[in-house]
PDB file of C-alpha atoms in Angstrom:
ATOM      1  CA  MET H   1     -50.327   7.535  31.789  1.00 72.00           C
ATOM      2  CA  PRO H   2     -46.898   8.560  33.166  1.00 85.00           C
ATOM      3  CA  SER H   3     -44.207   9.037  30.544  1.00 95.00           C
ATOM      4  CA  THR H   4     -41.104   6.861  30.428  1.00 97.00           C
ATOM      5  CA  TRP H   5     -37.656   8.372  29.947  1.00 98.00           C
ATOM      6  CA  LEU H   6     -34.360   6.613  29.269  1.00 98.00           C
ATOM      7  CA  ILE H   7     -31.320   8.684  30.190  1.00 98.00           C
ATOM      8  CA  THR H   8     -27.733   7.606  29.613  1.00 97.00           C
ATOM      9  CA  GLY H   9     -25.029   9.128  31.768  1.00 94.00           C
ATOM     10  CA  ALA H  10     -27.709   9.561  34.423  1.00 95.00           C
ATOM     11  CA  THR H  11     -25.373   9.490  37.411  1.00 92.00           C
ATOM     12  CA  SER H  12     -23.941  13.009  37.140  1.00 90.00           C
ATOM     13  CA  GLY H  13     -24.037  16.317  35.309  1.00 92.00           C
ATOM     14  CA  PHE H  14     -26.837  17.032  32.879  1.00 95.00           C
ATOM     15  CA  GLY H  15     -28.046  13.430  33.009  1.00 95.00           C
ATOM     16  CA  ARG H  16     -28.691  13.464  36.754  1.00 96.00           C
ATOM     17  CA  LEU H  17     -30.304  16.909  36.629  1.00 96.00           C
ATOM     18  CA  VAL H  18     -32.655  15.835  33.839  1.00 97.00           C
ATOM     19  CA  ALA H  19     -33.503  12.630  35.696  1.00 96.00           C
ATOM     20  CA  ASP H  20     -34.452  14.623  38.797  1.00 96.00           C
ATOM     21  CA  ARG H  21     -36.706  16.897  36.749  1.00 96.00           C
ATOM     22  CA  ALA H  22     -38.371  14.035  34.890  1.00 96.00           C
ATOM     23  CA  LEU H  23     -39.097  12.324  38.208  1.00 96.00           C
ATOM     24  CA  ALA H  24     -40.545  15.566  39.576  1.00 95.00           C
ATOM     25  CA  ALA H  25     -42.916  15.526  36.593  1.00 94.00           C
ATOM     26  CA  ASP H  26     -44.099  12.009  37.571  1.00 94.00           C
ATOM     27  CA  ALA H  27     -42.181  10.206  34.842  1.00 96.00           C
ATOM     28  CA  HIS H  28     -40.673   6.762  35.143  1.00 96.00           C
ATOM     29  CA  VAL H  29     -36.925   7.013  34.535  1.00 97.00           C
ATOM     30  CA  ILE H  30     -34.703   4.283  33.165  1.00 97.00           C
ATOM     31  CA  ALA H  31     -31.353   5.517  34.448  1.00 97.00           C
ATOM     32  CA  VAL H  32     -28.255   4.176  32.715  1.00 97.00           C
ATOM     33  CA  GLY H  33     -24.768   4.711  34.092  1.00 95.00           C
ATOM     34  CA  ARG H  34     -21.536   3.011  35.028  1.00 92.00           C
ATOM     35  CA  ARG H  35     -21.544   3.853  38.743  1.00 92.00           C
ATOM     36  CA  SER H  36     -23.852   1.611  40.735  1.00 94.00           C
ATOM     37  CA  ASP H  37     -23.521   3.715  43.877  1.00 94.00           C
ATOM     38  CA  ARG H  38     -24.766   6.833  42.152  1.00 94.00           C
ATOM     39  CA  LEU H  39     -27.597   4.942  40.473  1.00 95.00           C
ATOM     40  CA  ALA H  40     -28.628   3.669  43.905  1.00 94.00           C
ATOM     41  CA  ASP H  41     -28.557   7.227  45.234  1.00 93.00           C
ATOM     42  CA  LEU H  42     -30.847   8.344  42.408  1.00 94.00           C
ATOM     43  CA  ALA H  43     -33.265   5.488  43.080  1.00 93.00           C
ATOM     44  CA  ASP H  44     -33.253   6.183  46.821  1.00 92.00           C
ATOM     45  CA  SER H  45     -34.128   9.833  46.222  1.00 90.00           C
ATOM     46  CA  ALA H  46     -37.121   8.994  44.005  1.00 88.00           C
ATOM     47  CA  PRO H  47     -40.581   7.666  44.792  1.00 85.00           C
ATOM     48  CA  HIS H  48     -40.568   3.879  45.106  1.00 84.00           C
ATOM     49  CA  GLY H  49     -40.606   2.066  41.796  1.00 85.00           C
ATOM     50  CA  ARG H  50     -40.182   5.139  39.639  1.00 92.00           C
ATOM     51  CA  VAL H  51     -36.531   4.529  38.731  1.00 95.00           C
ATOM     52  CA  THR H  52     -35.182   1.513  36.895  1.00 95.00           C
ATOM     53  CA  THR H  53     -31.425   1.470  37.381  1.00 96.00           C
ATOM     54  CA  VAL H  54     -29.222  -0.021  34.666  1.00 97.00           C
ATOM     55  CA  PRO H  55     -25.555  -0.307  35.694  1.00 97.00           C
ATOM     56  CA  LEU H  56     -23.962  -0.448  32.262  1.00 96.00           C
ATOM     57  CA  ASP H  57     -20.958   0.683  30.277  1.00 95.00           C
ATOM     58  CA  ILE H  58     -22.666   1.585  27.018  1.00 95.00           C
ATOM     59  CA  THR H  59     -19.533   0.657  25.070  1.00 96.00           C
ATOM     60  CA  ALA H  60     -19.899  -2.971  26.203  1.00 96.00           C
ATOM     61  CA  PRO H  61     -20.506  -5.466  23.366  1.00 96.00           C
ATOM     62  CA  ASP H  62     -23.893  -6.454  24.816  1.00 97.00           C
ATOM     63  CA  ALA H  63     -25.075  -2.904  25.644  1.00 97.00           C
ATOM     64  CA  GLU H  64     -27.616  -2.776  22.817  1.00 97.00           C
ATOM     65  CA  GLU H  65     -29.113  -6.129  23.840  1.00 97.00           C
ATOM     66  CA  VAL H  66     -29.234  -5.127  27.524  1.00 97.00           C
ATOM     67  CA  LEU H  67     -31.035  -1.865  26.754  1.00 98.00           C
ATOM     68  CA  THR H  68     -33.464  -3.555  24.367  1.00 97.00           C
ATOM     69  CA  ASP H  69     -34.411  -6.001  27.124  1.00 97.00           C
ATOM     70  CA  VAL H  70     -34.751  -3.208  29.698  1.00 96.00           C
ATOM     71  CA  VAL H  71     -37.129  -1.230  27.470  1.00 96.00           C
ATOM     72  CA  ARG H  72     -39.149  -4.367  26.755  1.00 95.00           C
ATOM     73  CA  ALA H  73     -39.374  -5.137  30.473  1.00 94.00           C
ATOM     74  CA  ALA H  74     -40.636  -1.608  31.106  1.00 90.00           C
ATOM     75  CA  GLY H  75     -43.636  -2.270  28.854  1.00 87.00           C
ATOM     76  CA  GLY H  76     -42.096  -1.625  25.446  1.00 87.00           C
ATOM     77  CA  ARG H  77     -43.026   2.040  25.467  1.00 87.00           C
ATOM     78  CA  LEU H  78     -40.527   4.865  25.603  1.00 97.00           C
ATOM     79  CA  ASP H  79     -41.483   8.528  25.416  1.00 97.00           C
ATOM     80  CA  VAL H  80     -38.131  10.299  25.704  1.00 98.00           C
ATOM     81  CA  LEU H  81     -34.530   9.283  25.110  1.00 98.00           C
ATOM     82  CA  VAL H  82     -31.797  11.569  26.421  1.00 98.00           C
ATOM     83  CA  ASN H  83     -28.661  10.239  24.725  1.00 97.00           C
ATOM     84  CA  ASN H  84     -26.248  11.960  27.055  1.00 95.00           C
ATOM     85  CA  ALA H  85     -23.341   9.663  27.953  1.00 90.00           C
ATOM     86  CA  GLY H  86     -19.924  10.728  26.731  1.00 91.00           C
ATOM     87  CA  TYR H  87     -16.591  12.146  27.782  1.00 90.00           C
ATOM     88  CA  GLY H  88     -14.037  14.719  26.705  1.00 93.00           C
ATOM     89  CA  LEU H  89     -10.637  14.267  25.108  1.00 95.00           C
ATOM     90  CA  PHE H  90      -8.448  17.266  24.359  1.00 96.00           C
ATOM     91  CA  GLY H  91      -5.024  17.528  22.782  1.00 97.00           C
ATOM     92  CA  ALA H  92      -3.269  18.070  19.474  1.00 97.00           C
ATOM     93  CA  VAL H  93      -4.663  15.921  16.678  1.00 98.00           C
ATOM     94  CA  GLU H  94      -1.231  14.512  15.855  1.00 97.00           C
ATOM     95  CA  GLN H  95      -0.476  13.608  19.453  1.00 97.00           C
ATOM     96  CA  ILE H  96      -3.658  11.675  20.262  1.00 97.00           C
ATOM     97  CA  ASP H  97      -2.817   8.041  19.667  1.00 96.00           C
ATOM     98  CA  ALA H  98      -4.983   5.481  17.912  1.00 97.00           C
ATOM     99  CA  ALA H  99      -6.247   3.866  21.118  1.00 97.00           C
ATOM    100  CA  GLU H 100      -7.367   7.199  22.577  1.00 96.00           C
ATOM    101  CA  ALA H 101      -9.023   8.228  19.322  1.00 97.00           C
ATOM    102  CA  ARG H 102     -10.812   4.892  19.060  1.00 97.00           C
ATOM    103  CA  ALA H 103     -12.010   5.132  22.658  1.00 96.00           C
ATOM    104  CA  ILE H 104     -13.684   8.510  22.240  1.00 96.00           C
ATOM    105  CA  PHE H 105     -15.468   7.430  19.079  1.00 97.00           C
ATOM    106  CA  ASP H 106     -16.504   4.170  20.744  1.00 97.00           C
ATOM    107  CA  THR H 107     -18.131   6.129  23.586  1.00 95.00           C
ATOM    108  CA  ASN H 108     -19.406   9.297  21.949  1.00 97.00           C
ATOM    109  CA  VAL H 109     -20.482   7.869  18.579  1.00 98.00           C
ATOM    110  CA  LEU H 110     -20.733   4.070  18.379  1.00 97.00           C
ATOM    111  CA  ALA H 111     -22.313   3.686  21.818  1.00 97.00           C
ATOM    112  CA  ASN H 112     -24.686   6.536  20.964  1.00 97.00           C
ATOM    113  CA  LEU H 113     -25.764   4.521  17.927  1.00 98.00           C
ATOM    114  CA  ALA H 114     -26.215   1.370  20.009  1.00 98.00           C
ATOM    115  CA  VAL H 115     -28.551   3.258  22.337  1.00 98.00           C
ATOM    116  CA  LEU H 116     -30.542   4.526  19.358  1.00 98.00           C
ATOM    117  CA  ARG H 117     -30.923   1.054  17.865  1.00 98.00           C
ATOM    118  CA  ALA H 118     -32.103  -0.314  21.202  1.00 98.00           C
ATOM    119  CA  THR H 119     -34.694   2.401  21.799  1.00 98.00           C
ATOM    120  CA  LEU H 120     -36.050   3.592  18.463  1.00 98.00           C
ATOM    121  CA  PRO H 121     -38.709   0.867  18.020  1.00 97.00           C
ATOM    122  CA  ALA H 122     -40.276   1.841  21.357  1.00 97.00           C
ATOM    123  CA  LEU H 123     -39.893   5.566  20.614  1.00 97.00           C
ATOM    124  CA  ARG H 124     -41.676   5.133  17.287  1.00 97.00           C
ATOM    125  CA  ALA H 125     -44.536   3.322  19.006  1.00 95.00           C
ATOM    126  CA  ALA H 126     -44.969   6.287  21.360  1.00 96.00           C
ATOM    127  CA  HIS H 127     -44.263   9.045  18.799  1.00 96.00           C
ATOM    128  CA  GLY H 128     -41.538   9.967  21.239  1.00 97.00           C
ATOM    129  CA  ARG H 129     -38.637  12.388  21.501  1.00 98.00           C
ATOM    130  CA  VAL H 130     -34.912  11.909  20.978  1.00 98.00           C
ATOM    131  CA  VAL H 131     -32.505  14.343  22.609  1.00 98.00           C
ATOM    132  CA  GLN H 132     -28.926  14.022  21.393  1.00 98.00           C
ATOM    133  CA  ILE H 133     -26.463  15.807  23.666  1.00 97.00           C
ATOM    134  CA  SER H 134     -23.768  17.474  21.609  1.00 97.00           C
ATOM    135  CA  SER H 135     -21.691  20.571  22.430  1.00 96.00           C
ATOM    136  CA  LEU H 136     -21.059  24.034  21.084  1.00 97.00           C
ATOM    137  CA  ILE H 137     -17.882  22.512  19.631  1.00 96.00           C
ATOM    138  CA  GLY H 138     -19.905  19.955  17.741  1.00 97.00           C
ATOM    139  CA  GLN H 139     -20.362  22.844  15.298  1.00 96.00           C
ATOM    140  CA  PHE H 140     -16.704  23.905  15.034  1.00 97.00           C
ATOM    141  CA  ALA H 141     -13.317  23.096  16.566  1.00 97.00           C
ATOM    142  CA  TRP H 142     -10.865  24.850  18.844  1.00 96.00           C
ATOM    143  CA  PRO H 143      -7.145  24.059  19.067  1.00 97.00           C
ATOM    144  CA  SER H 144      -7.072  20.852  21.167  1.00 96.00           C
ATOM    145  CA  SER H 145     -10.703  19.857  20.496  1.00 96.00           C
ATOM    146  CA  GLY H 146     -10.232  18.102  17.158  1.00 97.00           C
ATOM    147  CA  LEU H 147     -11.111  14.547  18.205  1.00 97.00           C
ATOM    148  CA  TYR H 148     -13.818  15.574  20.656  1.00 97.00           C
ATOM    149  CA  SER H 149     -15.358  17.999  18.156  1.00 97.00           C
ATOM    150  CA  ALA H 150     -15.251  15.308  15.485  1.00 98.00           C
ATOM    151  CA  SER H 151     -17.126  12.888  17.752  1.00 98.00           C
ATOM    152  CA  LYS H 152     -19.778  15.471  18.573  1.00 97.00           C
ATOM    153  CA  GLY H 153     -19.975  16.534  14.926  1.00 98.00           C
ATOM    154  CA  ALA H 154     -20.812  12.909  14.157  1.00 98.00           C
ATOM    155  CA  VAL H 155     -23.545  12.978  16.815  1.00 98.00           C
ATOM    156  CA  GLU H 156     -24.942  16.127  15.194  1.00 97.00           C
ATOM    157  CA  LEU H 157     -25.057  14.723  11.668  1.00 98.00           C
ATOM    158  CA  ILE H 158     -26.459  11.395  12.829  1.00 98.00           C
ATOM    159  CA  GLY H 159     -29.154  13.342  14.667  1.00 98.00           C
ATOM    160  CA  GLU H 160     -29.915  15.483  11.613  1.00 98.00           C
ATOM    161  CA  ALA H 161     -30.249  12.456   9.341  1.00 98.00           C
ATOM    162  CA  LEU H 162     -32.350  10.723  11.969  1.00 98.00           C
ATOM    163  CA  ALA H 163     -34.727  13.681  12.140  1.00 98.00           C
ATOM    164  CA  HIS H 164     -35.351  13.427   8.386  1.00 98.00           C
ATOM    165  CA  GLU H 165     -35.701   9.656   8.468  1.00 98.00           C
ATOM    166  CA  LEU H 166     -38.110   9.631  11.412  1.00 98.00           C
ATOM    167  CA  ALA H 167     -40.262  12.579  10.333  1.00 97.00           C
ATOM    168  CA  PRO H 168     -43.118  10.396   8.984  1.00 97.00           C
ATOM    169  CA  THR H 169     -43.257   8.431  12.263  1.00 97.00           C
ATOM    170  CA  GLY H 170     -43.923  11.406  14.516  1.00 96.00           C
ATOM    171  CA  VAL H 171     -40.652  11.016  16.451  1.00 98.00           C
ATOM    172  CA  LYS H 172     -38.958  14.390  17.005  1.00 98.00           C
ATOM    173  CA  VAL H 173     -35.182  14.806  17.303  1.00 98.00           C
ATOM    174  CA  THR H 174     -33.394  17.683  18.992  1.00 98.00           C
ATOM    175  CA  ILE H 175     -29.626  18.139  19.194  1.00 98.00           C
ATOM    176  CA  VAL H 176     -28.725  20.114  22.331  1.00 98.00           C
ATOM    177  CA  GLU H 177     -25.492  22.107  22.115  1.00 98.00           C
ATOM    178  CA  PRO H 178     -24.445  23.277  25.590  1.00 96.00           C
ATOM    179  CA  GLY H 179     -21.779  25.881  26.071  1.00 94.00           C
ATOM    180  CA  THR H 180     -19.380  25.831  29.015  1.00 91.00           C
ATOM    181  CA  PHE H 181     -21.147  24.768  32.192  1.00 88.00           C
ATOM    182  CA  ALA H 182     -20.018  23.862  35.696  1.00 79.00           C
ATOM    183  CA  THR H 183     -20.414  20.082  35.598  1.00 76.00           C
ATOM    184  CA  GLU H 184     -18.000  17.236  36.320  1.00 71.00           C
ATOM    185  CA  PHE H 185     -17.158  17.183  32.610  1.00 70.00           C
ATOM    186  CA  ALA H 186     -14.547  19.928  33.009  1.00 64.00           C
ATOM    187  CA  THR H 187     -12.789  18.035  35.803  1.00 63.00           C
ATOM    188  CA  SER H 188     -13.042  14.523  34.332  1.00 69.00           C
ATOM    189  CA  LEU H 189     -11.965  15.124  30.733  1.00 79.00           C
ATOM    190  CA  HIS H 190      -8.720  13.613  29.475  1.00 90.00           C
ATOM    191  CA  VAL H 191      -6.030  16.032  28.293  1.00 93.00           C
ATOM    192  CA  VAL H 192      -2.989  15.085  26.238  1.00 95.00           C
ATOM    193  CA  ALA H 193      -0.312  17.643  27.076  1.00 94.00           C
ATOM    194  CA  PRO H 194       1.147  19.213  23.925  1.00 95.00           C
ATOM    195  CA  ASP H 195       4.800  19.087  22.982  1.00 95.00           C
ATOM    196  CA  ASP H 196       6.829  22.132  21.938  1.00 96.00           C
ATOM    197  CA  VAL H 197       5.448  22.089  18.396  1.00 97.00           C
ATOM    198  CA  TYR H 198       1.894  22.632  19.620  1.00 97.00           C
ATOM    199  CA  ALA H 199       2.619  24.733  22.697  1.00 97.00           C
ATOM    200  CA  PRO H 200       1.768  28.038  20.921  1.00 97.00           C
ATOM    201  CA  THR H 201      -1.657  26.784  19.827  1.00 97.00           C
ATOM    202  CA  VAL H 202      -2.914  23.808  21.823  1.00 97.00           C
ATOM    203  CA  GLY H 203      -0.867  24.672  24.883  1.00 96.00           C
ATOM    204  CA  LYS H 204      -1.987  28.298  24.924  1.00 96.00           C
ATOM    205  CA  PHE H 205      -5.637  27.351  24.499  1.00 94.00           C
ATOM    206  CA  LEU H 206      -5.516  24.794  27.315  1.00 94.00           C
ATOM    207  CA  THR H 207      -3.746  27.241  29.615  1.00 94.00           C
ATOM    208  CA  ASP H 208      -6.236  29.992  28.857  1.00 92.00           C
ATOM    209  CA  PHE H 209      -9.134  27.611  29.454  1.00 89.00           C
ATOM    210  CA  SER H 210      -7.715  26.419  32.771  1.00 87.00           C
ATOM    211  CA  GLU H 211      -7.506  30.025  33.927  1.00 89.00           C
ATOM    212  CA  LEU H 212     -11.137  30.884  33.246  1.00 87.00           C
ATOM    213  CA  PRO H 213     -12.837  32.331  36.337  1.00 87.00           C
ATOM    214  CA  PRO H 214     -15.720  30.413  37.969  1.00 85.00           C
ATOM    215  CA  GLU H 215     -18.261  32.872  36.577  1.00 83.00           C
ATOM    216  CA  ALA H 216     -17.317  31.773  33.035  1.00 85.00           C
ATOM    217  CA  PHE H 217     -18.999  28.422  33.716  1.00 88.00           C
ATOM    218  CA  GLY H 218     -22.780  28.513  33.457  1.00 89.00           C
ATOM    219  CA  ASP H 219     -25.313  26.973  35.798  1.00 92.00           C
ATOM    220  CA  PRO H 220     -25.977  23.415  34.516  1.00 93.00           C
ATOM    221  CA  ASP H 221     -29.587  23.715  35.684  1.00 95.00           C
ATOM    222  CA  THR H 222     -30.066  25.931  32.619  1.00 96.00           C
ATOM    223  CA  VAL H 223     -29.314  23.013  30.313  1.00 96.00           C
ATOM    224  CA  ALA H 224     -31.494  20.575  32.247  1.00 97.00           C
ATOM    225  CA  ASP H 225     -34.387  23.044  32.184  1.00 97.00           C
ATOM    226  CA  ALA H 226     -33.925  23.527  28.441  1.00 97.00           C
ATOM    227  CA  ILE H 227     -34.023  19.770  27.818  1.00 98.00           C
ATOM    228  CA  ILE H 228     -37.226  19.378  29.810  1.00 97.00           C
ATOM    229  CA  ALA H 229     -38.821  22.343  28.028  1.00 97.00           C
ATOM    230  CA  VAL H 230     -37.843  21.290  24.499  1.00 97.00           C
ATOM    231  CA  THR H 231     -39.274  17.792  24.923  1.00 97.00           C
ATOM    232  CA  ALA H 232     -42.659  19.351  25.660  1.00 96.00           C
ATOM    233  CA  LEU H 233     -42.824  21.340  22.410  1.00 97.00           C
ATOM    234  CA  ASP H 234     -45.066  20.137  19.605  1.00 95.00           C
ATOM    235  CA  GLU H 235     -42.497  21.301  17.050  1.00 97.00           C
ATOM    236  CA  PRO H 236     -39.089  21.367  18.728  1.00 98.00           C
ATOM    237  CA  PRO H 237     -36.000  22.751  16.993  1.00 98.00           C
ATOM    238  CA  LEU H 238     -33.541  20.396  15.370  1.00 98.00           C
ATOM    239  CA  ARG H 239     -30.675  22.193  17.123  1.00 98.00           C
ATOM    240  CA  LEU H 240     -30.774  24.059  20.408  1.00 98.00           C
ATOM    241  CA  ALA H 241     -27.709  25.997  21.554  1.00 98.00           C
ATOM    242  CA  VAL H 242     -27.796  26.630  25.307  1.00 97.00           C
ATOM    243  CA  GLY H 243     -25.674  29.313  26.947  1.00 95.00           C
ATOM    244  CA  ALA H 244     -24.558  32.736  25.749  1.00 94.00           C
ATOM    245  CA  ASP H 245     -21.112  31.415  24.806  1.00 95.00           C
ATOM    246  CA  ALA H 246     -22.627  28.616  22.708  1.00 96.00           C
ATOM    247  CA  ILE H 247     -24.864  31.026  20.826  1.00 97.00           C
ATOM    248  CA  GLU H 248     -22.097  33.590  20.305  1.00 97.00           C
ATOM    249  CA  ASN H 249     -19.449  31.103  19.166  1.00 97.00           C
ATOM    250  CA  ILE H 250     -21.732  29.045  16.925  1.00 98.00           C
ATOM    251  CA  ARG H 251     -23.061  32.217  15.288  1.00 98.00           C
ATOM    252  CA  ALA H 252     -19.500  33.462  14.688  1.00 98.00           C
ATOM    253  CA  SER H 253     -18.518  30.106  13.199  1.00 98.00           C
ATOM    254  CA  LEU H 254     -21.508  30.031  10.854  1.00 98.00           C
ATOM    255  CA  ARG H 255     -20.853  33.594   9.708  1.00 98.00           C
ATOM    256  CA  SER H 256     -17.214  32.767   9.042  1.00 98.00           C
ATOM    257  CA  ARG H 257     -18.178  29.706   7.020  1.00 97.00           C
ATOM    258  CA  LEU H 258     -20.715  31.676   4.982  1.00 97.00           C
ATOM    259  CA  ALA H 259     -18.171  34.409   4.308  1.00 97.00           C
ATOM    260  CA  GLU H 260     -15.651  31.811   3.140  1.00 96.00           C
ATOM    261  CA  LEU H 261     -18.265  30.138   0.944  1.00 96.00           C
ATOM    262  CA  ASP H 262     -19.131  33.485  -0.655  1.00 95.00           C
ATOM    263  CA  ARG H 263     -15.485  34.405  -1.186  1.00 95.00           C
ATOM    264  CA  TRP H 264     -14.553  31.153  -2.858  1.00 94.00           C
ATOM    265  CA  GLU H 265     -17.769  30.204  -4.657  1.00 93.00           C
ATOM    266  CA  SER H 266     -16.283  30.914  -8.131  1.00 90.00           C
ATOM    267  CA  PHE H 267     -12.941  29.217  -7.518  1.00 91.00           C
ATOM    268  CA  PRO H 268     -11.243  28.070  -9.672  1.00 87.00           C
ATOM    269  CA  ARG H 269     -11.979  30.423 -12.525  1.00 75.00           C
ATOM    270  CA  VAL H 270     -10.945  28.776 -15.778  1.00 68.00           C
ATOM    271  CA  PRO H 271     -10.195  31.244 -18.624  1.00 67.00           C
ATOM    272  CA  VAL H 272     -12.339  30.870 -21.745  1.00 62.00           C
ATOM    273  CA  GLY H 273     -10.862  28.362 -24.132  1.00 62.00           C
ATOM    274  CA  GLN H 274      -8.784  26.609 -21.489  1.00 63.00           C
ATOM    275  CA  GLY H 275      -9.459  23.516 -19.503  1.00 58.00           C
ATOM    276  CA  THR H 276     -11.801  20.657 -20.342  1.00 55.00           C
TER     277      THR H 276
END
């Protein structure tokens, strides 16, 4: 029986690449995205009837209901969810206003949760797989990435809790942490230009990033291939960093955190006879 995949953000980047690979493996793909023209292009490129297109902004109030109905109409079985939709927001924490902060959490976190609620009953029935798309900076933050990193950190911790909660059901959860890859993400992210206060930190980081050479951006096929491969494992990892920069930076961050934990584990030291 062909597997059924639901992929959010299926119209570009990692989502489109994963959809193409799932279709090549004879899966039925429920493709969710905001751009109807790109969804139509995906459907036209696939064998007849193998793509169900769902033009949808996953932050819409009825998104959960729409996706629940779509999964039910597809037979109520879902083998793989790739929870991929999201966008980038970069700028100094102080300078990102409330509306911008709310928007990124609405998309990257609350909509992610709506997709999970809509799909988990069918995934449990199939002992399926959940792939949460995070980022290398879901594990730490750079100057300018505070709000984006916070949203992806939420995705990571939701995914970790979910893995524990779903363990008895047979559903496996993997959090994919891509490094820097050549997708539309880098050209479509929203940047809040820093003022003079943050020019030495946020401004310098953004300038340095904008000047990275093309070879600094990895081939996004690597991430799509990793997603396909990890969903086929009997015992997939909880977290999967993809890209040399992701592995290097996450490892450095974890080592720094461990060193800090070791250094401060006895703080504060209260002299004998003092304190309560």
